Short mmCIF file of C-alpha atoms and ligand atoms in Angstrom, two decimals:
data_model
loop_
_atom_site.label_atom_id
_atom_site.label_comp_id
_atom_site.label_asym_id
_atom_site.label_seq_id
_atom_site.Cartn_x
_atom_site.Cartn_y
_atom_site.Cartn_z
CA UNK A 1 137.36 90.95 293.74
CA UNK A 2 139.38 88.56 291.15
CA UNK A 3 136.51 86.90 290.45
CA UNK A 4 134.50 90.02 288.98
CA UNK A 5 137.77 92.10 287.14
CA UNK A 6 137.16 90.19 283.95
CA UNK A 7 141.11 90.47 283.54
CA UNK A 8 144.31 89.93 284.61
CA UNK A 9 147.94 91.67 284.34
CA UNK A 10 149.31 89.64 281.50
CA UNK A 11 146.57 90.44 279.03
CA UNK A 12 147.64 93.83 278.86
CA UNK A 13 151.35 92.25 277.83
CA UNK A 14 154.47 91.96 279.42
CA UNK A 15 156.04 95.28 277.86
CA UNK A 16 152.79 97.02 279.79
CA UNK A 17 153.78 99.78 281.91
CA UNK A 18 151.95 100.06 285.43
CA UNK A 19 152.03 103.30 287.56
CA UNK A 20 151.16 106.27 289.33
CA UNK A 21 150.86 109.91 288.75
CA UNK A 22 151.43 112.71 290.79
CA UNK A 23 152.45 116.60 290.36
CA UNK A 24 154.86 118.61 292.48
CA UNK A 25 153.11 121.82 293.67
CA UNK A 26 149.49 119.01 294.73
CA UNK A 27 152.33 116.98 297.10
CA UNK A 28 155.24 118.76 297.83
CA UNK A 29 155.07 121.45 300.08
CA UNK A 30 158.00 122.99 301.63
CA UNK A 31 156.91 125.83 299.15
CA UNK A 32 159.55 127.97 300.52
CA UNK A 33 161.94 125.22 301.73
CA UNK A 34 166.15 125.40 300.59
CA UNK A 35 166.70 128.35 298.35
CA UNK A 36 162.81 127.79 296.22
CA UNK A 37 161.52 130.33 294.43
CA UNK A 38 157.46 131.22 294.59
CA UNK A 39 155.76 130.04 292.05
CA UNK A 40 152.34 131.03 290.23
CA UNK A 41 150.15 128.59 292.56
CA UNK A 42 152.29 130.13 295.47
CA UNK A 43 151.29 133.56 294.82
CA UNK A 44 147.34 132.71 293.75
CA UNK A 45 146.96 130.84 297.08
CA UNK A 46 148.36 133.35 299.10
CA UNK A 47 146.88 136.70 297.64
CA UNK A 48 143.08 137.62 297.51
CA UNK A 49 141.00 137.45 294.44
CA UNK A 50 139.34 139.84 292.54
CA UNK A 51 136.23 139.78 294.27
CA UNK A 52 136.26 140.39 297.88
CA UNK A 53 135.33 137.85 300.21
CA UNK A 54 135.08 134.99 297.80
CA UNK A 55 138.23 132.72 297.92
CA UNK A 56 140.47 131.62 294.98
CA UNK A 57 140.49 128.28 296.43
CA UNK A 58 137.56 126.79 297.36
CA UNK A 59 138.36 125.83 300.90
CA UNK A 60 141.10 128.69 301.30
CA UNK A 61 143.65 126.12 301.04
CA UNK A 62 147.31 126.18 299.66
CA UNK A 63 149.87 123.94 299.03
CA UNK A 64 152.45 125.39 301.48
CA UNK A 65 152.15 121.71 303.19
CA UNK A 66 149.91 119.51 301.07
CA UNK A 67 151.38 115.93 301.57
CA UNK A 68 154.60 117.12 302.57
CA UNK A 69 156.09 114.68 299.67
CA UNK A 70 159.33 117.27 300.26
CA UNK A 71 160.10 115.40 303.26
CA UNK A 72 158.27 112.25 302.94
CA UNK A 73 159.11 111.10 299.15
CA UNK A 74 161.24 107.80 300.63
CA UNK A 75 158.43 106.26 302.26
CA UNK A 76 156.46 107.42 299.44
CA UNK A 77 158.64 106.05 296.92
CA UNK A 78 158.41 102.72 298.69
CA UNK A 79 154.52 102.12 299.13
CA UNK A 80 153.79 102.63 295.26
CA UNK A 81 156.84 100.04 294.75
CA UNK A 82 154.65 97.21 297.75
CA UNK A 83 151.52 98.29 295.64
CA UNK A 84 153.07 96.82 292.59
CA UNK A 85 153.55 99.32 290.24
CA UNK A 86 156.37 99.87 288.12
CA UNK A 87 156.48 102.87 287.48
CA UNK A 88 155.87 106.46 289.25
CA UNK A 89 155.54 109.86 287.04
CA UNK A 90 155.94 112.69 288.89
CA UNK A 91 156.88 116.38 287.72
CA UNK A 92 159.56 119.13 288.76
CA UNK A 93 158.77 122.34 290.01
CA UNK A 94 160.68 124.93 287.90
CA UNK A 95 160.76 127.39 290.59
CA UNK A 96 162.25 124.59 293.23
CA UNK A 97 165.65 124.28 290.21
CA UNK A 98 165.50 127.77 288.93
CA UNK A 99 164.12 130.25 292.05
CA UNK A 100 163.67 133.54 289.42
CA UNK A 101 162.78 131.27 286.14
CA UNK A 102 166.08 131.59 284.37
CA UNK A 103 169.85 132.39 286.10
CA UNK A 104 170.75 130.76 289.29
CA UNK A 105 170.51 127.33 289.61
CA UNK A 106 169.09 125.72 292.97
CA UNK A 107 171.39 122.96 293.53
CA UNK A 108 169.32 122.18 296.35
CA UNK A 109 166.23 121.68 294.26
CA UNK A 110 168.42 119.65 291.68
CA UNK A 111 169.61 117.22 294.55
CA UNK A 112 166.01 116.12 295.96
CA UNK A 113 164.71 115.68 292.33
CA UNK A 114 167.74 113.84 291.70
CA UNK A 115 167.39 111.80 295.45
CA UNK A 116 163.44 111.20 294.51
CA UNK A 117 165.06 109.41 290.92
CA UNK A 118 167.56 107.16 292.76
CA UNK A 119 164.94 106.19 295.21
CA UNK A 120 162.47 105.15 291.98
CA UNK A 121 164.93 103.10 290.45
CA UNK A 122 166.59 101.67 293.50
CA UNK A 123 162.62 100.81 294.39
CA UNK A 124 162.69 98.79 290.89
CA UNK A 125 160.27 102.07 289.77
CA UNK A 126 160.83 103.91 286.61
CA UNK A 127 160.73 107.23 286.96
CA UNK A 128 158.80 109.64 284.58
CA UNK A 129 159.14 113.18 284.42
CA UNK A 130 156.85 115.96 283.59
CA UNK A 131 158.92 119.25 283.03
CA UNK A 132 155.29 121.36 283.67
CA UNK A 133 152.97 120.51 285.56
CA UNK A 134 151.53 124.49 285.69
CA UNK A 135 153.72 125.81 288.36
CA UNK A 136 155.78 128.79 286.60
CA UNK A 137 158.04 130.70 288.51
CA UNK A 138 156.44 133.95 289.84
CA UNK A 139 158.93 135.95 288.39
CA UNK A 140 158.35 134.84 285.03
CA UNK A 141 154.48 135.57 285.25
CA UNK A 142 155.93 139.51 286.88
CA UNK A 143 157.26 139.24 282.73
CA UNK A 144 153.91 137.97 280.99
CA UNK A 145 154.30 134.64 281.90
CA UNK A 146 153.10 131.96 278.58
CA UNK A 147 151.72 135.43 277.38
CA UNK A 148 155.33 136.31 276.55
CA UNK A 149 157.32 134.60 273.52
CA UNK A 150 160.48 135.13 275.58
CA UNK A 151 158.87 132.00 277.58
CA UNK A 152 159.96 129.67 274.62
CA UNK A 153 163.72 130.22 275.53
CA UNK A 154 163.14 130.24 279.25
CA UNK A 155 161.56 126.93 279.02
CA UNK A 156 164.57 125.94 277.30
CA UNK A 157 166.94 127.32 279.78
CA UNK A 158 164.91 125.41 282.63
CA UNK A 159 164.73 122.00 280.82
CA UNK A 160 168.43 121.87 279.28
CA UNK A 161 169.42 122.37 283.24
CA UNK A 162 167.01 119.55 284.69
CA UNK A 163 167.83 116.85 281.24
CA UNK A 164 171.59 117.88 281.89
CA UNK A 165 171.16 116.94 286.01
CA UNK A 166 168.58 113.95 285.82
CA UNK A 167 169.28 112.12 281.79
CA UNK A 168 171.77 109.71 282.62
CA UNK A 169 168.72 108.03 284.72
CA UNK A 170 165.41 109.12 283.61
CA UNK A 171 164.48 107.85 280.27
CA UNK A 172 160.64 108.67 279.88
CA UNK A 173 159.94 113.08 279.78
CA UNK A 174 156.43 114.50 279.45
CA UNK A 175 157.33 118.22 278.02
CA UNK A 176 153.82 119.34 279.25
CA UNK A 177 151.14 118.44 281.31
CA UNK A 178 147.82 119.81 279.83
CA UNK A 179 148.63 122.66 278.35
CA UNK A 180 144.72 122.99 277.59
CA UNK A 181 143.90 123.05 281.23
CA UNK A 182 146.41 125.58 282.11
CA UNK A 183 146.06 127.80 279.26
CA UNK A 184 142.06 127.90 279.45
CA UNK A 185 141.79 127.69 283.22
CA UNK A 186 144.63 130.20 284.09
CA UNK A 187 144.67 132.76 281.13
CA UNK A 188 141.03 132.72 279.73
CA UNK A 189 139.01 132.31 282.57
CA UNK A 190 141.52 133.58 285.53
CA UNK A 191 140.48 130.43 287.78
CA UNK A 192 143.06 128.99 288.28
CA UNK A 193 146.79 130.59 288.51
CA UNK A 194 148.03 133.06 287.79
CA UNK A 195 143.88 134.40 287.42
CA UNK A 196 143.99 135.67 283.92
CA UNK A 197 140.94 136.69 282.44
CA UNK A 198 141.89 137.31 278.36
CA UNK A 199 141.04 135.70 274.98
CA UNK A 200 144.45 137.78 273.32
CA UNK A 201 146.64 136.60 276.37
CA UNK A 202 145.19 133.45 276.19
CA UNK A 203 145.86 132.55 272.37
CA UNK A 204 148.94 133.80 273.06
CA UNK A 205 149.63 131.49 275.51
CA UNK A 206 148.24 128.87 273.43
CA UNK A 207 150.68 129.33 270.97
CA UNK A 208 154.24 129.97 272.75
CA UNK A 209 152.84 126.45 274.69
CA UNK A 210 152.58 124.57 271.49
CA UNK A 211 156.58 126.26 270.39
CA UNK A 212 157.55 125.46 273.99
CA UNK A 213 156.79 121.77 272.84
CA UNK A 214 158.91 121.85 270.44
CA UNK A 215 161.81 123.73 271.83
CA UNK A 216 161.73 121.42 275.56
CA UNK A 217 161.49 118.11 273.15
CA UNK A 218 164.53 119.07 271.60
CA UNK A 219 166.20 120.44 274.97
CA UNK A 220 165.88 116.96 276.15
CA UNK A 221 166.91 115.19 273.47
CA UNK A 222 170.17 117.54 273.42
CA UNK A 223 170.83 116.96 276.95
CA UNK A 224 169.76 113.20 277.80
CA UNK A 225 170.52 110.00 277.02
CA UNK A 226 168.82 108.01 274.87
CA UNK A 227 165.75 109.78 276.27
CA UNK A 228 161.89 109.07 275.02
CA UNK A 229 160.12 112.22 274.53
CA UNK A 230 156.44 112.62 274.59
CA UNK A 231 153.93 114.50 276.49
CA UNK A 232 150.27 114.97 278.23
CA UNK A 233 147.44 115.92 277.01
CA UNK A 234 143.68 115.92 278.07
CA UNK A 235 141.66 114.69 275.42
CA UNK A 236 137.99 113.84 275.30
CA UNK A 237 135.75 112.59 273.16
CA UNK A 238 133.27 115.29 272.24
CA UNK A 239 128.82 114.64 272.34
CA UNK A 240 126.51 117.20 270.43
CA UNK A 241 123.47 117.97 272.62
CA UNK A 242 121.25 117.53 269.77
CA UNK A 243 121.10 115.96 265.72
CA UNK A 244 120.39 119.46 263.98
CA UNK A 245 123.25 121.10 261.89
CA UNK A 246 124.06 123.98 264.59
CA UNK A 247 124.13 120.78 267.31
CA UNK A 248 126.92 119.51 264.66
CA UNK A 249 129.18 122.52 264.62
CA UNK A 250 128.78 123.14 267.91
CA UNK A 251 130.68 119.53 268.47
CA UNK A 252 132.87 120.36 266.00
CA UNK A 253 133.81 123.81 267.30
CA UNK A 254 134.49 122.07 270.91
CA UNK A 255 136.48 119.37 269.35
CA UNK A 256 138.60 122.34 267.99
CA UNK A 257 139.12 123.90 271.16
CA UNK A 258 138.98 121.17 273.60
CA UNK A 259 141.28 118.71 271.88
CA UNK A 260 142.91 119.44 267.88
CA UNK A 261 144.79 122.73 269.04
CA UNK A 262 147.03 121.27 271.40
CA UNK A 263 148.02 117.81 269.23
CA UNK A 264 147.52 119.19 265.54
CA UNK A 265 150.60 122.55 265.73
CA UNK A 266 152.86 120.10 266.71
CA UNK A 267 152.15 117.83 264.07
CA UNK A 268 152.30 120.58 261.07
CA UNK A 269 148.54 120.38 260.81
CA UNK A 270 147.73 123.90 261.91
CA UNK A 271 145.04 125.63 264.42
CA UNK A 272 141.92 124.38 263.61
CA UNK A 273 141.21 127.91 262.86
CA UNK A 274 138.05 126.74 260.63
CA UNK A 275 136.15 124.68 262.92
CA UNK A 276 136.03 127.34 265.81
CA UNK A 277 135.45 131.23 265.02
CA UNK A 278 137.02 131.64 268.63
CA UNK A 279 139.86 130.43 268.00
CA UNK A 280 140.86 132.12 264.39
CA UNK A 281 142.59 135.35 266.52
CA UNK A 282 145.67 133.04 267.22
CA UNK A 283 146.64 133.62 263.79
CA UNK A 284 148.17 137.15 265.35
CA UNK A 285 151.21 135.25 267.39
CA UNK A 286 152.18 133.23 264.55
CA UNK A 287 155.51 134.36 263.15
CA UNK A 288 157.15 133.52 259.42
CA UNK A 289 158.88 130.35 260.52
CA UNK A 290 156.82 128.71 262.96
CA UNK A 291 154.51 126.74 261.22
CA UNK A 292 157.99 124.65 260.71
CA UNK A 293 159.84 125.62 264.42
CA UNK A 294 156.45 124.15 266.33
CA UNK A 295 156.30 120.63 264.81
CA UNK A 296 157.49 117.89 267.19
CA UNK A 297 158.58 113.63 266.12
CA UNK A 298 156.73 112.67 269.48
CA UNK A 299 158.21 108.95 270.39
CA UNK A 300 154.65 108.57 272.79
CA UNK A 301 151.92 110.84 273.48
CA UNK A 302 150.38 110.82 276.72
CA UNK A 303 146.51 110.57 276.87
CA UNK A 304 144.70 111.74 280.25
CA UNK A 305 141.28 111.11 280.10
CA UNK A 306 138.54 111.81 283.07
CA UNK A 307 134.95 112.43 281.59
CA UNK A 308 133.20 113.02 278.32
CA UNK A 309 132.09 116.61 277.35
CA UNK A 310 128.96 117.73 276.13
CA UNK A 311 128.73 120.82 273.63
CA UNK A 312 125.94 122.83 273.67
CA UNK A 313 125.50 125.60 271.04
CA UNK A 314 126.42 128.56 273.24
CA UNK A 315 129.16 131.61 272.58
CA UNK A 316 132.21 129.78 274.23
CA UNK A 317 132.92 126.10 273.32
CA UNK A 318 133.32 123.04 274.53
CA UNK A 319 133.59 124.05 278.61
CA UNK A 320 130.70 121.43 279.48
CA UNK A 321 131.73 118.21 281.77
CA UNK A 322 128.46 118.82 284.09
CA UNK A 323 125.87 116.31 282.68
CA UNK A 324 123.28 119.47 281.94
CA UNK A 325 122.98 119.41 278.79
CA UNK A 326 121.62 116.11 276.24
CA UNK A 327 119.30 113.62 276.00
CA UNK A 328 121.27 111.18 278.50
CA UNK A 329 120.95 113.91 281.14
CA UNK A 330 121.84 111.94 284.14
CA UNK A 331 122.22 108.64 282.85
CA UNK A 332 125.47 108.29 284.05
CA UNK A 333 127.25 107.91 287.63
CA UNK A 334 129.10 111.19 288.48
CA UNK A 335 131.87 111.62 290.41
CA UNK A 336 132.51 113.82 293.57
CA UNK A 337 133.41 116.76 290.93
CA UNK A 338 130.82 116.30 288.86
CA UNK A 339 132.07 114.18 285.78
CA UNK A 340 130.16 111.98 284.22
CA UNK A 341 131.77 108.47 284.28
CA UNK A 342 132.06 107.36 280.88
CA UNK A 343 134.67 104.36 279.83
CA UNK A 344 133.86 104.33 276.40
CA UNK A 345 135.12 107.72 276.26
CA UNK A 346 138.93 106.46 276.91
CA UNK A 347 139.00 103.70 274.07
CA UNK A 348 137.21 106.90 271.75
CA UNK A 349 140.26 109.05 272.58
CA UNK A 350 142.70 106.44 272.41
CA UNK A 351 141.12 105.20 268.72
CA UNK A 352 141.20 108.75 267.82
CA UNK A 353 144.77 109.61 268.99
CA UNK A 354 145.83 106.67 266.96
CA UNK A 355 143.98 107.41 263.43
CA UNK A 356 146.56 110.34 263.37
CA UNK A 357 149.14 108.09 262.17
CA UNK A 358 151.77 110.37 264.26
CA UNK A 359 152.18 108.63 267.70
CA UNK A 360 154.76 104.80 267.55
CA UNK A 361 153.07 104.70 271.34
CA UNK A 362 150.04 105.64 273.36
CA UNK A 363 150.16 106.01 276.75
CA UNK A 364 147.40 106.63 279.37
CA UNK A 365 149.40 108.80 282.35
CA UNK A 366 146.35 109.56 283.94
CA UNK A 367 143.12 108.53 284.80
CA UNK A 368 141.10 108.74 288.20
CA UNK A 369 138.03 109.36 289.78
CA UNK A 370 137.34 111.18 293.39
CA UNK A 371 134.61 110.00 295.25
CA UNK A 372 133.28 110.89 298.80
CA UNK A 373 135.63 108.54 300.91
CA UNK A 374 135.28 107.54 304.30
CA UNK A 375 138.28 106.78 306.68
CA UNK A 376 137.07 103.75 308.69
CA UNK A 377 139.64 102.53 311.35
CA UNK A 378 142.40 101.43 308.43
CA UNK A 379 140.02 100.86 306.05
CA UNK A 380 138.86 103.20 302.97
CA UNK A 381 135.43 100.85 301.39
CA UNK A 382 136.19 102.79 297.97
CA UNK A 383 133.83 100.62 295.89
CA UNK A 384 132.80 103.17 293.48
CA UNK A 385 136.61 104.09 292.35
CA UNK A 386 137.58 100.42 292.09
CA UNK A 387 135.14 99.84 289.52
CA UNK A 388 135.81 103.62 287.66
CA UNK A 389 139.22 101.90 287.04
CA UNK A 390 138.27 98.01 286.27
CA UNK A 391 135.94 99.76 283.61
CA UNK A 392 138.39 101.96 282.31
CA UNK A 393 141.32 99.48 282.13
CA UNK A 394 138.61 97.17 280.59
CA UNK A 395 138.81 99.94 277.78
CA UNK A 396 142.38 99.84 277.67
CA UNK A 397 142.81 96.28 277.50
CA UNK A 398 139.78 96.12 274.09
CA UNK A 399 142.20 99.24 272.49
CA UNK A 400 145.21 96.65 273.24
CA UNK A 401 143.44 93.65 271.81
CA UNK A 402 142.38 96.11 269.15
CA UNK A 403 146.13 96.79 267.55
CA UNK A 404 145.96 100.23 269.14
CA UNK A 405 149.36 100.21 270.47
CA UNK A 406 148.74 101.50 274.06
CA UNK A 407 151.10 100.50 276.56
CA UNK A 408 151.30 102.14 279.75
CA UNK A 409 148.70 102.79 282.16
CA UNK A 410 148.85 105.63 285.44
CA UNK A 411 146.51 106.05 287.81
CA UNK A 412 145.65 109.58 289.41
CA UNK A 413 146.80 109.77 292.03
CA UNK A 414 148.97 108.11 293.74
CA UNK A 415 147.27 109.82 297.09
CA UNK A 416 145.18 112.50 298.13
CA UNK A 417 146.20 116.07 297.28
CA UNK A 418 145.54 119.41 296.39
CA UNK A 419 142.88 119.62 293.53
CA UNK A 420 144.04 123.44 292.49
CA UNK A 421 141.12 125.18 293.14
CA UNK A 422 138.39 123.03 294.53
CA UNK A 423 141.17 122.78 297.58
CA UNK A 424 141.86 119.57 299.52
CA UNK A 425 138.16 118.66 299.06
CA UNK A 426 138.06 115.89 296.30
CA UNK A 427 140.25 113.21 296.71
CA UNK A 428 141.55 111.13 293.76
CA UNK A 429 144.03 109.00 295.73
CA UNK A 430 144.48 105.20 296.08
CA UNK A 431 146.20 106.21 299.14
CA UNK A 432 144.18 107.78 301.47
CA UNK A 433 145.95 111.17 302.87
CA UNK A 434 144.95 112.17 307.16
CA UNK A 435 146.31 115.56 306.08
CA UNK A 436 146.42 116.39 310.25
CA UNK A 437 148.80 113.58 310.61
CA UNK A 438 150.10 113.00 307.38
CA UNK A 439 149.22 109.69 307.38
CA UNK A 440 148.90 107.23 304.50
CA UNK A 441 146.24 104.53 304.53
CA UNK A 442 145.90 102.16 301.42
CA UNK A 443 142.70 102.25 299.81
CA UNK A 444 140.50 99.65 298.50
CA UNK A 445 141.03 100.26 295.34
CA UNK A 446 145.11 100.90 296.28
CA UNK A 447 144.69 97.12 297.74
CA UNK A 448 142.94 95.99 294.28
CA UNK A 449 145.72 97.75 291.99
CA UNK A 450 148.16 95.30 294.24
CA UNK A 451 146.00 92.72 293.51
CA UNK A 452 146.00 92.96 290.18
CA UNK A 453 149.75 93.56 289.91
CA UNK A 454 150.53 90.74 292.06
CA UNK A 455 152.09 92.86 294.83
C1 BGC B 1 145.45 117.27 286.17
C2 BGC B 1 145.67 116.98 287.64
C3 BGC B 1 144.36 117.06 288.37
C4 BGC B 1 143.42 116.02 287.81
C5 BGC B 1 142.06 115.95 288.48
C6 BGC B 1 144.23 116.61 285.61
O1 BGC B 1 143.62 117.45 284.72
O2 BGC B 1 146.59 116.96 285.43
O3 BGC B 1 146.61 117.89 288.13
O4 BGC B 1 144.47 116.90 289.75
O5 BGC B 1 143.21 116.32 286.46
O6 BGC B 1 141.36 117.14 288.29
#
């Protein structure tokens, strides 16, 4: 395997961080364990959806159990430290610290967050916390949810109390994880939790997102020490289906949604209001003062990057990661959801992300692939993921050697989970997850990572 990587670890630097990613409600269970309140995923898994007899989640699935993380973090904790990585990013579930959103404080939820960080570091792992990884507290959503401004100071509320409990240890916070993939996938088309279907309560939730940027980056810096504040986004770079003028805007218009108007609020450039008709309504939610209240002195912004999109000319923008539409039509490996593998892509975003001028650091916190795995015995012949990540750390490593100042890699996932709505049926891991048994089985491409990091 050495032989063909075309790399090794100390290209990327010494000052490189290597990790993993993961996200509470995918591996935790124990949804209802010690004093937790329900969250949104809690209630969309266990209710019915609007149309009878077809599911919310693909395979009926919930995360009630998922990879029991809750119970199993320790030895958890410990096989991404023998892999070799040094770093694990994982996120907090709101409702787990603050059961009804705002109020009462789980102490219970504080302590195993706070047990999962002393485990990290004693593991010689730095841990790196997402505040949101899309699992609001049921209660809040009973009050609008993102749809409601009020959010902005119950975000607050919930990440004073977590950088007040965890910021004498943690030193790298993601604010956000996605906020396009929540707002779009949960409030404009209602697939994903809480299974809103509106373009008002959508840009709405657009916007109090891009203020709750603001307001959580300055809740942590008020609370922690000498934290460094950044936060995820998924970015992509952006192909027109054809060379015509209406092919153009249609790129453009996707670009707009898909990727400026989640980075450019925060950097006092505006909603890209002009590239992308369907967009213009936000204008409504903005209040006198804002323009100034949203803008956010990132230290490191957080690129995750899966697939190119295509943009066809059609009514709604930029949705498109199926290879249907373009001249390359199916020139490209996809994975077991779909997506196109494209490398190129990454060092696009990540030259992209950098000609703003805005972000001191760039890192990737996630990347990853699922693919049809087989358990074999102990063995998991993942061939096709290994090389998604030797070609996109390939793309990495030319941004590097490029003076684009990326320096942190995470994989996604540390192990199979829950993938939302599509169930327990893709798996992204580099662990290998017998969800019967619970247990953990290194992939091949887990095994090359520790290769590579000289585990
Ligand atoms: C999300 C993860 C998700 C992964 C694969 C990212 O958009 O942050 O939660 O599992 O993509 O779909």
């Amino acid at each position: 395997m050495v032989a063909d990587r075309g790399f090794e670890r100390r290209d990327f630097g010494d000052g490189f961080t290597w990790g993993v990613a993961t996200a509470a409600y995918q591996i935790e269970g124990a949804w209802d364990a010690d004093g937790k309140g329900p969250s949104i995923w809690d209630h969309f898994t266990h209710s019915a959806g609007p149309i009878p007899g077809v599911p919310r989640v693909r395979d009926r699935s919930d995360g009630d159990v998922a990879c029991d993380f809750y119970h199993r973090h320790a030895q958890d904790v410990a096989l991404t430290s023998e892999l070799g990585f040094g770093a694990k990013r994982f996120s907090i579930s709101w409702p787990r610290v603050l059961p009804d959103g705002v109020g009462r404080v789980n102490q219970a939820g504080l302590d195993f967050y706070s047990r999962v960080v002393d485990e990290c570091l004693a593991a010689g792992l730095e841990p790196w916390v997402t505040l949101y990884h899309w699992d609001l507290p049921q209660r809040l959503q009973e009050r609008g949810g993102w749809a409601n401004r009020d959010v902005v100071g119950w975000f607050s509320e919930y990440v004073e109390t977590v950088a007040a409990h965890l910021g004498d240890r943690v030193r790298h916070w993601m604010v956000f994880n996605e906020p396009l993939s929540f707002c779009v996938l949960g409030y404009l088309l209602g697939v994903h939790a809480p299974g809103v279907r509106s373009r008002s309560k959508f840009l709405a939730a657009v916007h109090h997102t891009n203020l709750a940027q603001a307001a959580g980056a300055a809740a942590i810096r008020a609370r922690a020490q000498d934290p460094v504040v950044g936060t995820s986004q998924y970015l992509t770079s952006i192909l027109p289906t054809g060379t015509t003028r209406i092919h153009q805007r249609a790129a453009r218009s996707a670009d707009a949604f898909t990727n400026r108007m989640y980075l450019e609020p925060n950097l006092g450039l505006g909603y890209p209001v002009d590239d992308c008709g369907f967009v213009a309504p936000i204008e409504r939610h903005v209040r006198p003062g804002d323009d100034e209240a949203i803008v956010v002195d990132w230290d490191f912004l957080g690129v995750q990057y899966y697939t190119r999109l295509k943009a066809p000319p059609l009514p709604v923008p930029g949705l498109w990661t199926a290879p249907l539409f373009g001249r390359d039509f199916r020139r490209f490996e996809l994975t077991a959801t779909g997506w196109e593998v494209r490398p190129d892509g990454l060092y696009d975003v990540l030259e992209r992300c950098h000609s703003y001028g805005r972000f001191p650091r760039l890192v990737v916190t996630e990347n990853g692939a699922a693919f049809p795995d087989r358990l074999e015995g102990d063995r998991v012949r993942d061939a096709s993921r290994v090389e998604f990540y030797r070609a996109h750390l390939a793309q990495v490593l030319r941004a590097h050697r490029d003076g684009i100042p990326v320096d942190g890699y995470f994989a996604w996932s540390l192990m199979d989970n829950f993938e939302w709505a599509e169930g327990y049926g893709p798996r992204f891991g580099i662990v290998y997850v017998d969800y019967p048994t619970q247990r953990r089985v290194v992939k091949d491409s887990g095994r090359w990572f520790a290769e590579l990091l000289g585990a």
